[in-house]
């Protein structure tokens, strides 16, 4: 059984995304590689979707439904294709909503001066956005599965976590486990 993870984290500064995509070439490559399953991208670490969307924004360098074209190509030749969604990283939303970024120290403030991805807190409104994006992909494309990436408990002192720790008398470690368990229940 051969499963390929097609990594596709693409900055908004890159244009012409998928402009040379050929369904026939894609299918031939999958068949030549004896691929049984390939993970295709809905949303990357940069936060962009690779398809039309109402719950997010399509990558500005993409002019068509790349995810839909890839899924169609896979279905035609019997290749399974779970859909990838970056869950813990969404740099677009991190920059727009710094209050959603995981804070590892009580007085930490997210910095966007260094090139890096920021973890988003699942205890913030970001989780509702991610769940809406997931529902949209499931309803529109009916993939055989979803691959959520960058998911783990994180000690966090963002505004939402600090308020909940105070309200419920929890330590940061206790809350991190509770928040992660809620995330896992929410996406299943």
PDB file of N, CA, C and O in Angstrom, residues 21-64:
ATOM      1  N   UNK A  21      -1.346  22.677 -14.090  1.00  0.00           N
ATOM      2  CA  UNK A  21      -1.927  21.396 -13.674  1.00  0.00           C
ATOM      3  C   UNK A  21      -2.570  20.704 -14.866  1.00  0.00           C
ATOM      4  O   UNK A  21      -3.329  21.299 -15.624  1.00  0.00           O
ATOM      5  N   UNK A  22      -2.285  19.429 -15.003  1.00  0.00           N
ATOM      6  CA  UNK A  22      -2.879  18.595 -16.038  1.00  0.00           C
ATOM      7  C   UNK A  22      -3.434  17.347 -15.365  1.00  0.00           C
ATOM      8  O   UNK A  22      -2.677  16.596 -14.731  1.00  0.00           O
ATOM      9  N   UNK A  23      -4.732  17.160 -15.489  1.00  0.00           N
ATOM     10  CA  UNK A  23      -5.349  15.980 -14.887  1.00  0.00           C
ATOM     11  C   UNK A  23      -4.701  14.710 -15.414  1.00  0.00           C
ATOM     12  O   UNK A  23      -4.373  13.802 -14.639  1.00  0.00           O
ATOM     13  N   UNK A  24      -4.476  14.652 -16.704  1.00  0.00           N
ATOM     14  CA  UNK A  24      -3.882  13.456 -17.311  1.00  0.00           C
ATOM     15  C   UNK A  24      -2.473  13.205 -16.762  1.00  0.00           C
ATOM     16  O   UNK A  24      -2.134  12.077 -16.402  1.00  0.00           O
ATOM     17  N   UNK A  25      -1.661  14.237 -16.684  1.00  0.00           N
ATOM     18  CA  UNK A  25      -0.297  14.079 -16.166  1.00  0.00           C
ATOM     19  C   UNK A  25      -0.326  13.648 -14.697  1.00  0.00           C
ATOM     20  O   UNK A  25       0.454  12.794 -14.273  1.00  0.00           O
ATOM     21  N   UNK A  26      -1.208  14.246 -13.920  1.00  0.00           N
ATOM     22  CA  UNK A  26      -1.349  13.907 -12.503  1.00  0.00           C
ATOM     23  C   UNK A  26      -1.741  12.440 -12.358  1.00  0.00           C
ATOM     24  O   UNK A  26      -1.143  11.697 -11.571  1.00  0.00           O
ATOM     25  N   UNK A  27      -2.722  12.009 -13.131  1.00  0.00           N
ATOM     26  CA  UNK A  27      -3.157  10.610 -13.073  1.00  0.00           C
ATOM     27  C   UNK A  27      -2.036   9.663 -13.501  1.00  0.00           C
ATOM     28  O   UNK A  27      -1.819   8.624 -12.874  1.00  0.00           O
ATOM     29  N   UNK A  28      -1.320  10.018 -14.535  1.00  0.00           N
ATOM     30  CA  UNK A  28      -0.212   9.169 -15.004  1.00  0.00           C
ATOM     31  C   UNK A  28       0.876   9.050 -13.938  1.00  0.00           C
ATOM     32  O   UNK A  28       1.422   7.964 -13.725  1.00  0.00           O
ATOM     33  N   UNK A  29       1.182  10.155 -13.265  1.00  0.00           N
ATOM     34  CA  UNK A  29       2.199  10.119 -12.213  1.00  0.00           C
ATOM     35  C   UNK A  29       1.748   9.233 -11.049  1.00  0.00           C
ATOM     36  O   UNK A  29       2.545   8.453 -10.506  1.00  0.00           O
ATOM     37  N   UNK A  30       0.476   9.345 -10.669  1.00  0.00           N
ATOM     38  CA  UNK A  30      -0.043   8.504  -9.588  1.00  0.00           C
ATOM     39  C   UNK A  30       0.004   7.027  -9.979  1.00  0.00           C
ATOM     40  O   UNK A  30       0.382   6.178  -9.164  1.00  0.00           O
ATOM     41  N   UNK A  31      -0.364   6.729 -11.196  1.00  0.00           N
ATOM     42  CA  UNK A  31      -0.351   5.348 -11.656  1.00  0.00           C
ATOM     43  C   UNK A  31       1.077   4.814 -11.783  1.00  0.00           C
ATOM     44  O   UNK A  31       1.365   3.682 -11.387  1.00  0.00           O
ATOM     45  N   UNK A  32       1.985   5.626 -12.314  1.00  0.00           N
ATOM     46  CA  UNK A  32       3.376   5.195 -12.451  1.00  0.00           C
ATOM     47  C   UNK A  32       4.008   4.947 -11.083  1.00  0.00           C
ATOM     48  O   UNK A  32       4.853   4.055 -10.938  1.00  0.00           O
ATOM     49  N   UNK A  33       3.588   5.714 -10.085  1.00  0.00           N
ATOM     50  CA  UNK A  33       4.109   5.545  -8.729  1.00  0.00           C
ATOM     51  C   UNK A  33       3.367   4.507  -7.921  1.00  0.00           C
ATOM     52  O   UNK A  33       3.678   4.301  -6.750  1.00  0.00           O
ATOM     53  N   UNK A  34       2.376   3.835  -8.524  1.00  0.00           N
ATOM     54  CA  UNK A  34       1.573   2.824  -7.836  1.00  0.00           C
ATOM     55  C   UNK A  34       0.993   3.384  -6.526  1.00  0.00           C
ATOM     56  O   UNK A  34       1.014   2.737  -5.480  1.00  0.00           O
ATOM     57  N   UNK A  35       0.473   4.614  -6.608  1.00  0.00           N
ATOM     58  CA  UNK A  35      -0.062   5.302  -5.440  1.00  0.00           C
ATOM     59  C   UNK A  35      -1.492   4.826  -5.179  1.00  0.00           C
ATOM     60  O   UNK A  35      -2.330   4.833  -6.075  1.00  0.00           O
ATOM     61  N   UNK A  36      -1.731   4.421  -3.950  1.00  0.00           N
ATOM     62  CA  UNK A  36      -3.065   3.986  -3.533  1.00  0.00           C
ATOM     63  C   UNK A  36      -3.848   5.121  -2.877  1.00  0.00           C
ATOM     64  O   UNK A  36      -5.077   5.130  -2.898  1.00  0.00           O
ATOM     65  N   UNK A  37      -3.108   6.060  -2.258  1.00  0.00           N
ATOM     66  CA  UNK A  37      -3.736   7.157  -1.535  1.00  0.00           C
ATOM     67  C   UNK A  37      -2.795   8.355  -1.550  1.00  0.00           C
ATOM     68  O   UNK A  37      -1.579   8.198  -1.409  1.00  0.00           O
ATOM     69  N   UNK A  38      -3.372   9.551  -1.709  1.00  0.00           N
ATOM     70  CA  UNK A  38      -2.573  10.768  -1.692  1.00  0.00           C
ATOM     71  C   UNK A  38      -3.329  11.847  -0.922  1.00  0.00           C
ATOM     72  O   UNK A  38      -4.520  12.060  -1.146  1.00  0.00           O
ATOM     73  N   UNK A  39      -2.648  12.482   0.006  1.00  0.00           N
ATOM     74  CA  UNK A  39      -3.253  13.555   0.786  1.00  0.00           C
ATOM     75  C   UNK A  39      -3.169  14.844  -0.019  1.00  0.00           C
ATOM     76  O   UNK A  39      -2.093  15.247  -0.444  1.00  0.00           O
ATOM     77  N   UNK A  40      -4.326  15.474  -0.250  1.00  0.00           N
ATOM     78  CA  UNK A  40      -4.417  16.695  -1.048  1.00  0.00           C
ATOM     79  C   UNK A  40      -4.770  17.872  -0.146  1.00  0.00           C
ATOM     80  O   UNK A  40      -5.529  17.722   0.807  1.00  0.00           O
ATOM     81  N   UNK A  41      -4.281  19.043  -0.473  1.00  0.00           N
ATOM     82  CA  UNK A  41      -4.415  20.199   0.410  1.00  0.00           C
ATOM     83  C   UNK A  41      -5.701  20.983   0.191  1.00  0.00           C
ATOM     84  O   UNK A  41      -6.019  21.380  -0.922  1.00  0.00           O
ATOM     85  N   UNK A  42      -6.380  21.221   1.313  1.00  0.00           N
ATOM     86  CA  UNK A  42      -7.465  22.184   1.356  1.00  0.00           C
ATOM     87  C   UNK A  42      -6.914  23.510   1.866  1.00  0.00           C
ATOM     88  O   UNK A  42      -7.137  24.540   1.264  1.00  0.00           O
ATOM     89  N   UNK A  43      -6.173  23.462   3.001  1.00  0.00           N
ATOM     90  CA  UNK A  43      -5.637  24.685   3.623  1.00  0.00           C
ATOM     91  C   UNK A  43      -4.246  24.401   4.166  1.00  0.00           C
ATOM     92  O   UNK A  43      -4.027  23.389   4.841  1.00  0.00           O
ATOM     93  N   UNK A  44      -3.318  25.320   3.881  1.00  0.00           N
ATOM     94  CA  UNK A  44      -1.927  25.138   4.309  1.00  0.00           C
ATOM     95  C   UNK A  44      -1.593  25.976   5.535  1.00  0.00           C
ATOM     96  O   UNK A  44      -2.425  26.725   6.040  1.00  0.00           O
ATOM     97  N   UNK A  45      -0.329  25.872   5.998  1.00  0.00           N
ATOM     98  CA  UNK A  45       0.138  26.622   7.164  1.00  0.00           C
ATOM     99  C   UNK A  45       0.019  28.132   6.962  1.00  0.00           C
ATOM    100  O   UNK A  45      -0.116  28.874   7.928  1.00  0.00           O
ATOM    101  N   UNK A  46       0.082  28.584   5.724  1.00  0.00           N
ATOM    102  CA  UNK A  46      -0.041  30.018   5.466  1.00  0.00           C
ATOM    103  C   UNK A  46      -1.490  30.492   5.654  1.00  0.00           C
ATOM    104  O   UNK A  46      -1.747  31.687   5.734  1.00  0.00           O
ATOM    105  N   UNK A  47      -2.437  29.554   5.677  1.00  0.00           N
ATOM    106  CA  UNK A  47      -3.837  29.881   5.932  1.00  0.00           C
ATOM    107  C   UNK A  47      -4.711  29.977   4.701  1.00  0.00           C
ATOM    108  O   UNK A  47      -5.910  30.220   4.815  1.00  0.00           O
ATOM    109  N   UNK A  48      -4.151  29.747   3.522  1.00  0.00           N
ATOM    110  CA  UNK A  48      -4.915  29.893   2.273  1.00  0.00           C
ATOM    111  C   UNK A  48      -5.554  28.573   1.871  1.00  0.00           C
ATOM    112  O   UNK A  48      -4.991  27.507   2.061  1.00  0.00           O
ATOM    113  N   UNK A  49      -6.726  28.668   1.258  1.00  0.00           N
ATOM    114  CA  UNK A  49      -7.406  27.491   0.708  1.00  0.00           C
ATOM    115  C   UNK A  49      -7.038  27.329  -0.761  1.00  0.00           C
ATOM    116  O   UNK A  49      -6.769  28.311  -1.458  1.00  0.00           O
ATOM    117  N   UNK A  50      -7.072  26.095  -1.223  1.00  0.00           N
ATOM    118  CA  UNK A  50      -6.725  25.770  -2.609  1.00  0.00           C
ATOM    119  C   UNK A  50      -7.973  25.380  -3.394  1.00  0.00           C
ATOM    120  O   UNK A  50      -7.950  24.516  -4.258  1.00  0.00           O
ATOM    121  N   UNK A  51      -9.041  26.087  -3.073  1.00  0.00           N
ATOM    122  CA  UNK A  51     -10.346  25.861  -3.692  1.00  0.00           C
ATOM    123  C   UNK A  51     -11.221  27.076  -3.387  1.00  0.00           C
ATOM    124  O   UNK A  51     -10.926  27.835  -2.455  1.00  0.00           O
ATOM    125  N   UNK A  52     -12.305  27.258  -4.117  1.00  0.00           N
ATOM    126  CA  UNK A  52     -13.246  28.336  -3.772  1.00  0.00           C
ATOM    127  C   UNK A  52     -13.818  28.070  -2.377  1.00  0.00           C
ATOM    128  O   UNK A  52     -14.024  26.914  -1.993  1.00  0.00           O
ATOM    129  N   UNK A  53     -14.077  29.134  -1.635  1.00  0.00           N
ATOM    130  CA  UNK A  53     -14.509  28.955  -0.254  1.00  0.00           C
ATOM    131  C   UNK A  53     -15.354  30.137   0.217  1.00  0.00           C
ATOM    132  O   UNK A  53     -15.127  31.272  -0.202  1.00  0.00           O
ATOM    133  N   UNK A  54     -16.292  29.829   1.106  1.00  0.00           N
ATOM    134  CA  UNK A  54     -17.081  30.868   1.772  1.00  0.00           C
ATOM    135  C   UNK A  54     -16.567  31.108   3.187  1.00  0.00           C
ATOM    136  O   UNK A  54     -16.850  32.113   3.792  1.00  0.00           O
ATOM    137  N   UNK A  55     -15.803  30.150   3.730  1.00  0.00           N
ATOM    138  CA  UNK A  55     -15.380  30.202   5.130  1.00  0.00           C
ATOM    139  C   UNK A  55     -13.918  30.613   5.304  1.00  0.00           C
ATOM    140  O   UNK A  55     -13.455  30.735   6.432  1.00  0.00           O
ATOM    141  N   UNK A  56     -13.213  30.789   4.227  1.00  0.00           N
ATOM    142  CA  UNK A  56     -11.805  31.174   4.273  1.00  0.00           C
ATOM    143  C   UNK A  56     -11.537  32.049   3.047  1.00  0.00           C
ATOM    144  O   UNK A  56     -12.461  32.651   2.496  1.00  0.00           O
ATOM    145  N   UNK A  57     -10.304  32.104   2.607  1.00  0.00           N
ATOM    146  CA  UNK A  57      -9.949  32.826   1.390  1.00  0.00           C
ATOM    147  C   UNK A  57      -9.125  31.908   0.505  1.00  0.00           C
ATOM    148  O   UNK A  57      -8.210  31.227   0.990  1.00  0.00           O
ATOM    149  N   UNK A  58      -9.441  31.907  -0.782  1.00  0.00           N
ATOM    150  CA  UNK A  58      -8.664  31.125  -1.736  1.00  0.00           C
ATOM    151  C   UNK A  58      -7.296  31.770  -1.902  1.00  0.00           C
ATOM    152  O   UNK A  58      -7.164  32.989  -1.848  1.00  0.00           O
ATOM    153  N   UNK A  59      -6.272  30.954  -2.093  1.00  0.00           N
ATOM    154  CA  UNK A  59      -4.920  31.471  -2.301  1.00  0.00           C
ATOM    155  C   UNK A  59      -4.955  32.516  -3.410  1.00  0.00           C
ATOM    156  O   UNK A  59      -5.517  32.270  -4.481  1.00  0.00           O
ATOM    157  N   UNK A  60      -4.382  33.704  -3.175  1.00  0.00           N
ATOM    158  CA  UNK A  60      -4.458  34.774  -4.180  1.00  0.00           C
ATOM    159  C   UNK A  60      -3.727  34.447  -5.483  1.00  0.00           C
ATOM    160  O   UNK A  60      -4.009  35.060  -6.510  1.00  0.00           O
ATOM    161  N   UNK A  61      -2.849  33.466  -5.467  1.00  0.00           N
ATOM    162  CA  UNK A  61      -2.130  33.080  -6.683  1.00  0.00           C
ATOM    163  C   UNK A  61      -2.771  31.916  -7.412  1.00  0.00           C
ATOM    164  O   UNK A  61      -2.185  31.362  -8.343  1.00  0.00           O
ATOM    165  N   UNK A  62      -3.984  31.540  -7.008  1.00  0.00           N
ATOM    166  CA  UNK A  62      -4.690  30.398  -7.603  1.00  0.00           C
ATOM    167  C   UNK A  62      -5.944  30.896  -8.305  1.00  0.00           C
ATOM    168  O   UNK A  62      -6.726  31.642  -7.727  1.00  0.00           O
ATOM    169  N   UNK A  63      -6.145  30.448  -9.553  1.00  0.00           N
ATOM    170  CA  UNK A  63      -7.280  30.957 -10.330  1.00  0.00           C
ATOM    171  C   UNK A  63      -8.365  29.919 -10.607  1.00  0.00           C
ATOM    172  O   UNK A  63      -9.287  30.189 -11.361  1.00  0.00           O
ATOM    173  N   UNK A  64      -8.255  28.737  -9.993  1.00  0.00           N
ATOM    174  CA  UNK A  64      -9.266  27.696 -10.228  1.00  0.00           C
ATOM    175  C   UNK A  64      -9.335  26.785  -9.005  1.00  0.00           C
ATOM    176  O   UNK A  64      -8.584  26.944  -8.053  1.00  0.00           O
TER     177      UNK A  64
END
